[in-house]
Short mmCIF file of C-alpha atoms and ligand atoms in Angstrom, two decimals:
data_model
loop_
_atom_site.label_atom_id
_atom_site.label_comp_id
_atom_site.label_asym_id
_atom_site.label_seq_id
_atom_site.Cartn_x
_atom_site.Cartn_y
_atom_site.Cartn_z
CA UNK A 3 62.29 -4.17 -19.58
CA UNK A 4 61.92 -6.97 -16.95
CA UNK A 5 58.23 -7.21 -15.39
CA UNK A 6 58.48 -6.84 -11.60
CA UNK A 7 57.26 -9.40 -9.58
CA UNK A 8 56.63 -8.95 -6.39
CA UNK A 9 55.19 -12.21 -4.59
CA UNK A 10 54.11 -11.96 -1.16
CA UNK A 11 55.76 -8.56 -0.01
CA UNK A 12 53.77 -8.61 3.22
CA UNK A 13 55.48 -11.60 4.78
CA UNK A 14 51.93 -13.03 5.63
CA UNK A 15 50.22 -13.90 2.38
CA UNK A 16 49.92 -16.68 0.23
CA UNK A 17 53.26 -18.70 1.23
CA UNK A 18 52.82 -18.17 5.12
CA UNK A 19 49.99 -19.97 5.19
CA UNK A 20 51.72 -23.28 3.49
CA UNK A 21 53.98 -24.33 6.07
CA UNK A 22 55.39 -27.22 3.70
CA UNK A 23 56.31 -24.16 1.21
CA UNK A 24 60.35 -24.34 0.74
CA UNK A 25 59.91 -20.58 1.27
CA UNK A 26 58.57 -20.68 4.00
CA UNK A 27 61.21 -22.76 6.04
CA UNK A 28 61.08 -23.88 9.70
CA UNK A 29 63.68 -22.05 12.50
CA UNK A 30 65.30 -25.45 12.62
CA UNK A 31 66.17 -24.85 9.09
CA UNK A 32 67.11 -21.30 9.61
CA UNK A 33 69.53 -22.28 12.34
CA UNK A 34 71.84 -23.92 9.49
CA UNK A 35 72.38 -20.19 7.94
CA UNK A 36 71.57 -18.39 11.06
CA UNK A 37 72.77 -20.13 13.93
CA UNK A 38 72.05 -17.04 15.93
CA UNK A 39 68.24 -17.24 14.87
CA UNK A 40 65.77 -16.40 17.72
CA UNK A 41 62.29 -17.91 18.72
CA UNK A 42 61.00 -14.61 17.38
CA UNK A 43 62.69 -15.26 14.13
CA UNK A 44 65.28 -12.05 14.51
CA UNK A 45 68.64 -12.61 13.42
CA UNK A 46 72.06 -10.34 13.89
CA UNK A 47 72.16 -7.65 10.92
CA UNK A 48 75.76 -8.03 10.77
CA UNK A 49 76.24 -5.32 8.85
CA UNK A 50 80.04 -5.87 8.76
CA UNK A 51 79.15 -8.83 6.45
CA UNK A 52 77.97 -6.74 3.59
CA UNK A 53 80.53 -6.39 0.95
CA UNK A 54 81.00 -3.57 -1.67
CA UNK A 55 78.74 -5.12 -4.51
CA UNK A 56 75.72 -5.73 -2.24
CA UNK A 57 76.09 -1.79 -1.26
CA UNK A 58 76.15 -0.99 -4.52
CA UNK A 59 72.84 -2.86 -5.16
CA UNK A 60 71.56 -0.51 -2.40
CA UNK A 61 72.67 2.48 -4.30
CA UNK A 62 71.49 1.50 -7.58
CA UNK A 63 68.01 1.43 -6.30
CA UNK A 64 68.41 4.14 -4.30
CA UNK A 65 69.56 6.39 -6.95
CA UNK A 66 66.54 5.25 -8.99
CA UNK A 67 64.06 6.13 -6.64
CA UNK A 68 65.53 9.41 -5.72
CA UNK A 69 65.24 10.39 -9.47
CA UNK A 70 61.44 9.28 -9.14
CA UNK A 71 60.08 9.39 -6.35
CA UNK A 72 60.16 13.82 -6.15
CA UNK A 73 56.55 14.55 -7.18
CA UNK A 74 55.17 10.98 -7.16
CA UNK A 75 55.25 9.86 -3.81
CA UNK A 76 53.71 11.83 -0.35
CA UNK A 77 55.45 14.51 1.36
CA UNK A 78 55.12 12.43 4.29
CA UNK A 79 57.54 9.39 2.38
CA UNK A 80 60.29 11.89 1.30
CA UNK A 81 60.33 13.54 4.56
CA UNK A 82 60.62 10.23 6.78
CA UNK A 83 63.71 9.14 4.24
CA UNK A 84 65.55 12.84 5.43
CA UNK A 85 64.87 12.20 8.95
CA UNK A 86 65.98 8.75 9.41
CA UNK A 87 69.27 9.87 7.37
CA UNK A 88 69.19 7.02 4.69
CA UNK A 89 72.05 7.20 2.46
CA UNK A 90 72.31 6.05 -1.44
CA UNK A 91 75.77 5.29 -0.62
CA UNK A 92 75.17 1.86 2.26
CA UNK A 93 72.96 -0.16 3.36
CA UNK A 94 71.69 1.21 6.53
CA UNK A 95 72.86 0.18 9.98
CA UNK A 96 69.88 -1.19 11.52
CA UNK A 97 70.80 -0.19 15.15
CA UNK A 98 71.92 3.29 14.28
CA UNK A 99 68.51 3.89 12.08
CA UNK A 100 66.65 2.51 15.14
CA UNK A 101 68.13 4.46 17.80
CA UNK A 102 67.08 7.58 15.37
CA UNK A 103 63.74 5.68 14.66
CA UNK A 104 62.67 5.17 17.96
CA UNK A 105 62.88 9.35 19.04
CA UNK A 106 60.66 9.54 16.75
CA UNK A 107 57.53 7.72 17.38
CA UNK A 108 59.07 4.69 19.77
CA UNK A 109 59.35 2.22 16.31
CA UNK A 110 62.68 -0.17 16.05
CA UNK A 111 63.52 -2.04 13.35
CA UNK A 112 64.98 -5.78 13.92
CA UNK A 113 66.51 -8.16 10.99
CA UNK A 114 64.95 -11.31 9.88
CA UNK A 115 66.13 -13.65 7.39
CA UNK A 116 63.00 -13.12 4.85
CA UNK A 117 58.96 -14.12 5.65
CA UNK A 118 58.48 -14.59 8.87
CA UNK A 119 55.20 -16.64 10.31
CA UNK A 120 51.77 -14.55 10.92
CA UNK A 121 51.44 -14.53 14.63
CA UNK A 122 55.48 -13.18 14.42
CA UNK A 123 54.95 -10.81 12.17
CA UNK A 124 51.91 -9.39 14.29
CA UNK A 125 53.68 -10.10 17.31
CA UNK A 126 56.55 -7.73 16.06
CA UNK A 127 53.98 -5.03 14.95
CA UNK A 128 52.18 -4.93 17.75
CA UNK A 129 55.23 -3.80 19.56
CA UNK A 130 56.50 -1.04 17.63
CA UNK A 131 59.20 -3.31 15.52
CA UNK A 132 59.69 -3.76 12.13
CA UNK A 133 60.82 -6.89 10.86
CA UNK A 134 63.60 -5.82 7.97
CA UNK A 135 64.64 -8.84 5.59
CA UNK A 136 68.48 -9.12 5.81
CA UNK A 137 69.52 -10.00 2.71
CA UNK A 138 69.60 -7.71 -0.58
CA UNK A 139 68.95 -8.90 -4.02
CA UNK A 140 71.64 -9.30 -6.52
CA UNK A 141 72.39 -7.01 -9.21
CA UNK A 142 70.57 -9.26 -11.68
CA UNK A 143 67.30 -8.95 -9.95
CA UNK A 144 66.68 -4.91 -9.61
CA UNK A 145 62.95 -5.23 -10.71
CA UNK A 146 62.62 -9.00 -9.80
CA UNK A 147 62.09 -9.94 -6.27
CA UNK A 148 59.61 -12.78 -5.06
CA UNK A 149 60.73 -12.13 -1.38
CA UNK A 150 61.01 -9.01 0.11
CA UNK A 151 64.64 -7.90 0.88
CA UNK A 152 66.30 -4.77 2.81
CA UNK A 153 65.63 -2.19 0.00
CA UNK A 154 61.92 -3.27 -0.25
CA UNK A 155 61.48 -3.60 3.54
CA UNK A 156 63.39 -1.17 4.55
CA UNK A 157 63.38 1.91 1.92
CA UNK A 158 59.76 1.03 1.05
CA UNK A 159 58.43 0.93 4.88
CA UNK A 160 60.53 2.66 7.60
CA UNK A 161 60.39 6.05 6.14
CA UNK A 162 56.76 6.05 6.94
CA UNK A 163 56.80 4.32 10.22
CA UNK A 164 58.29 8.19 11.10
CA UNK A 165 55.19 9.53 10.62
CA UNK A 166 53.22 9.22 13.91
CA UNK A 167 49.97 8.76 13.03
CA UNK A 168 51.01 5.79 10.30
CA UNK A 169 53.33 4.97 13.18
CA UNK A 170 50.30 4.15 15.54
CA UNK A 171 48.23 2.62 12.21
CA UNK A 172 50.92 -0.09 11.48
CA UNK A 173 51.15 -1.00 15.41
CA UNK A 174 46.99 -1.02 15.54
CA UNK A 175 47.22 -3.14 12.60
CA UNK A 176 49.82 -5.74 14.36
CA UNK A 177 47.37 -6.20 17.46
CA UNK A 178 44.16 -6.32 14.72
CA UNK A 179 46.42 -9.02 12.99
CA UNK A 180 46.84 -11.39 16.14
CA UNK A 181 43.24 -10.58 16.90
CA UNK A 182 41.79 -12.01 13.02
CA UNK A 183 44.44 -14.92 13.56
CA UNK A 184 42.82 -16.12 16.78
CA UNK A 185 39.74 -15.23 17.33
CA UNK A 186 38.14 -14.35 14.05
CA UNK A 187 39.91 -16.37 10.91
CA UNK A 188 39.63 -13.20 8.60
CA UNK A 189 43.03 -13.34 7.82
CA UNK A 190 42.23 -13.16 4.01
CA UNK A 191 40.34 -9.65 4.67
CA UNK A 192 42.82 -8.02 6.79
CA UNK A 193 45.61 -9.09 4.64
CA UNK A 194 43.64 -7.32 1.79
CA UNK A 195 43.93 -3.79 3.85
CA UNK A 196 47.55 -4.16 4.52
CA UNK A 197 48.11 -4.85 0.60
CA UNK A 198 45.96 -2.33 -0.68
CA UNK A 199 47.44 0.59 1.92
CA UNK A 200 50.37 -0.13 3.76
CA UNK A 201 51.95 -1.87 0.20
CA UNK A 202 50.15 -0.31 -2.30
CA UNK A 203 48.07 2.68 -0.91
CA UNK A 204 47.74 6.20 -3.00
CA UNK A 205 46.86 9.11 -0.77
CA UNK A 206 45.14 12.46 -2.03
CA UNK A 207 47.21 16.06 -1.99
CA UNK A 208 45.83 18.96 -3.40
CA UNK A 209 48.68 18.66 -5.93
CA UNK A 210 47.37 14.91 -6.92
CA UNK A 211 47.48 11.69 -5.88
CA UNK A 212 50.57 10.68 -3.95
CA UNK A 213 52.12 7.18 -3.55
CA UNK A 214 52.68 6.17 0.64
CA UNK A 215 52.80 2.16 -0.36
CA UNK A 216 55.84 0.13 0.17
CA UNK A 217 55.53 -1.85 -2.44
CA UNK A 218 55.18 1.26 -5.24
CA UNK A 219 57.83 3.28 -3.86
CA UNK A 220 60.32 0.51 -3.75
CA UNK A 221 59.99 -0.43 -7.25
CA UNK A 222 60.67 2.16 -10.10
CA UNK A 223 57.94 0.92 -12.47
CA UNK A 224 55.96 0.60 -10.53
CA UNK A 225 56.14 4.50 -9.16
CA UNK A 226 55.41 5.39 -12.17
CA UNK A 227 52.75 3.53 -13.42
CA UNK A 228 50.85 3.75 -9.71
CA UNK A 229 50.39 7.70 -10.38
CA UNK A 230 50.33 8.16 -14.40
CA UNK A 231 49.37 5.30 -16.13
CA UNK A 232 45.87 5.13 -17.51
CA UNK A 233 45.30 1.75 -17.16
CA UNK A 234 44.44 0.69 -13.30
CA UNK A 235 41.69 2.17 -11.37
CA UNK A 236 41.76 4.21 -8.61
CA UNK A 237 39.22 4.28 -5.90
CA UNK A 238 38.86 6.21 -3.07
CA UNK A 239 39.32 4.06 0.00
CA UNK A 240 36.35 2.41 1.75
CA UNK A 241 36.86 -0.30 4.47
CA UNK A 242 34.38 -2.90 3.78
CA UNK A 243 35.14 -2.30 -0.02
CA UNK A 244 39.12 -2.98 0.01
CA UNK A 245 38.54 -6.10 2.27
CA UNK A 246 36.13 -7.84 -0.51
CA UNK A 247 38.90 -7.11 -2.92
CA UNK A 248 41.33 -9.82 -4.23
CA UNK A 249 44.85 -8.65 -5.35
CA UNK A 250 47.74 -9.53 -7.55
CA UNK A 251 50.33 -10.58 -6.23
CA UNK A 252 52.67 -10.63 -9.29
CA UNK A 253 52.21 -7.60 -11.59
CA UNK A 254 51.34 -4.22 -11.17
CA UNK A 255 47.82 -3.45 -9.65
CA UNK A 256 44.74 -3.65 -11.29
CA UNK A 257 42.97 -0.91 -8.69
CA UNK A 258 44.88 1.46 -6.28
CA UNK A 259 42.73 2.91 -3.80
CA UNK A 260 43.06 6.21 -2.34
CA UNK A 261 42.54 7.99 1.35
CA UNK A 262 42.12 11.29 1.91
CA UNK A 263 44.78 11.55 4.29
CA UNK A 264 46.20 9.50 7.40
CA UNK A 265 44.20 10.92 9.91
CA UNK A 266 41.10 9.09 7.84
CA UNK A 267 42.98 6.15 7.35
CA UNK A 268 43.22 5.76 10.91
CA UNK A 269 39.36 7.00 12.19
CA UNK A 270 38.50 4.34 9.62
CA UNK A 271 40.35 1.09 10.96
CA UNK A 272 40.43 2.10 14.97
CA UNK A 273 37.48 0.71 15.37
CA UNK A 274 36.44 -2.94 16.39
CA UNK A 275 36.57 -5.08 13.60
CA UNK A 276 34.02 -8.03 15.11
CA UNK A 277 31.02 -6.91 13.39
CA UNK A 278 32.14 -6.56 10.26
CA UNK A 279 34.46 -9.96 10.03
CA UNK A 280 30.70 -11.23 10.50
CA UNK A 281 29.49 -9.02 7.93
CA UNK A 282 32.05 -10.31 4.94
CA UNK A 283 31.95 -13.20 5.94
CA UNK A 284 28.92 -13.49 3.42
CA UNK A 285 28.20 -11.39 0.09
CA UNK A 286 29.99 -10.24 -2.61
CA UNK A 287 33.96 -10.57 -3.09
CA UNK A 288 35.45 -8.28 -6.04
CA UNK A 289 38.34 -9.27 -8.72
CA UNK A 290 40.97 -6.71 -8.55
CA UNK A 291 40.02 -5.03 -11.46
CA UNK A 292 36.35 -4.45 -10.78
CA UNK A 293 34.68 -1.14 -10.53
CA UNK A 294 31.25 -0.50 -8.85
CA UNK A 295 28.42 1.89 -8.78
CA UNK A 296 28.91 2.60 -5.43
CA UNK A 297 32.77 3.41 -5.52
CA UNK A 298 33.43 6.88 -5.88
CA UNK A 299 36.30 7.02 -8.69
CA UNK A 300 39.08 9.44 -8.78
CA UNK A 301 40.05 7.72 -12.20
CA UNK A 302 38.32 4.88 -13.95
CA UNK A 303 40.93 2.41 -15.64
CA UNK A 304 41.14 1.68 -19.53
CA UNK A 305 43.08 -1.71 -18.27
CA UNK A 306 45.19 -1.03 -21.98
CA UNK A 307 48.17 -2.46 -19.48
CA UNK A 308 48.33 -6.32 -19.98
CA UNK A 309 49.72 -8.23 -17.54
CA UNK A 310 53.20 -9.58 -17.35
CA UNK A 311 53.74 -7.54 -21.19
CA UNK A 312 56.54 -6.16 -19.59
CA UNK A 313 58.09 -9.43 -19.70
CA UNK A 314 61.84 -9.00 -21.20
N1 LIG B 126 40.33 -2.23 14.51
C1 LIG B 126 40.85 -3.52 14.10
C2 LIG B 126 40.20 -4.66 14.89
O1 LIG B 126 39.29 -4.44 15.62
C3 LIG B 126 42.33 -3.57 14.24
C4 LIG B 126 43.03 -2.77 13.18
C5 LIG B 126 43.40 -1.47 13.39
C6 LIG B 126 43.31 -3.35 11.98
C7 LIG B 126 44.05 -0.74 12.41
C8 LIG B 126 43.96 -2.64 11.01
C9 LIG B 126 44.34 -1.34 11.22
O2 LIG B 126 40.55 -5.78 14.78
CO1 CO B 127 56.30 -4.95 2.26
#
């Protein structure tokens, strides 16, 4: 089986931050593919582009997640995908799932070619839009992606921008993005929230733990492993905790960490952030596979899963 790899799925990690990274190119270089390209990085969708193959792509994953997903991943996931209508059979029409979207809790979705800078990308999330890679991969890269496309992006994050209160978390999180940009250089904690709950956050039912990341539910391995596997911790969720933590950015997690539901998720991140940018800015950072005595565990890891084994 091929190993997944999923560099940099949050558009703002590693690569944005190397502006003389080839993936990471400039809008002058965008223009040559994209001559449409705005200053805000958005591009036309053109839908009418996609041909049959790449809309099979789309199905093929969505088929797979629909035969995983039931039981593994929140109520709150399954029920955004019925509302916003997404089909196995296309890719969606941005527009159209917008227009549906934007009843809902005011969100719009808008298509950029792939990463986008930081200050963009929190520019967009602070006002309600969703930047949704254009492109899908090709058939030969189902469980290999190293930038996120429109199944990732789009299956893996707009169902739960229907969900109002994860609706109002992802816009706080855009504003407390430009904020750590500009006034507090704490980009490397912040980004550590958004990976460990927006991509890769578990949430607690009384029926188990459920999956609400992007980055799980998008990937069919992954859904899997995130929920059953023995080997990765999982931790309940504590602010100061997650943003010490360093992640991978090219296997399966080493630690999931879990909230109790979104209502806590929120209560625990609307707050200001100032003090306690100071606070890590000294002490202790973890490794992602770590476990402490102060963490309260909903599963300790055996860590029997070796990296990159899954290697075909
Ligand atoms: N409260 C954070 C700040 O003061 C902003 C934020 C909200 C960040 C929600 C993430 C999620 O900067
Ligand atoms: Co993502």
């Amino acid at each position: 089986m091929a190993r997944e790899r999923r560099n940099n799925l949050t558009g703002f990690t590693i690569l944005a931050k190397q502006p003389s990274n080839p993936a990471m190119p400039t809008l002058e270089q965008l223009k040559v593919k994209h001559p449409e390209i705005r200053p805000d990085f958005t591009i036309d969708q053109h839908w009418e582009r996609y041909g049959a193959a790449e809309h099979s792509v789309w199905r093929t994953l969505y088929e797979r997640q629909a035969e995983v997903l039931p039981g593994r991943a929140c109520e709150e996931f399954l029920d955004g995908l019925k509302r916003l209508d997404l089909v196995p059979d296309r890719i969606p029409e941005f527009a159209r799932a917008s227009d549906r979207l934007e009843q809902l809790t005011g969100w719009r979705v808008v298509a950029v070619p792939s990463l986008v800078p930081d200050e963009i990308f929190f520019d967009h999330l602070a006002n309600r839009r969703f930047p949704v890679g254009q492109f899908i991969r090709k058939p030969e890269e189902l469980d290999y992606i190293e930038e996120p496309d429109v199944f990732h992006d789009f299956f893996g994050h707009v169902p739960m921008l229907a969900h109002p209160v994860f609706a109002d978390y992802m816009e706080a999180y855009g504003k407390g993005g430009q904020r750590a940009l500009n006034e507090f250089h704490a980009l490397k904690n912040l980004a550590r929230l958004y990976w460990y709950t927006v991509e890769f956050g578990l949430i607690e039912k009384p029926e188990g733990l459920r999956i609400y990341g992007s980055g799980i539910v998008s990937s069919r391995a992954e859904s899997i492993y995130a929920v059953e596997s023995p080997s990765p911790n999982r931790i309940h969720f504590d602010l100061e905790r997650v943003m010490r933590t360093d992640y991978r950015i090219d296997d399966f997690q080493d630690s999931y960490f879990v909230i109790g539901s979104f209502d806590e998720l929120f209560a625990e991140t609307y707050k200001d952030f100032a003090a306690l940018y100071r606070k890590l800015s000294k002490g202790p950072e973890y490794k992602p596979g770590d476990v402490l005595a102060t963490d309260r565990v909903h599963h300790k890891g055996t860590h029997s899963y070796v990296g990159g084994s899954h290697k075909s």
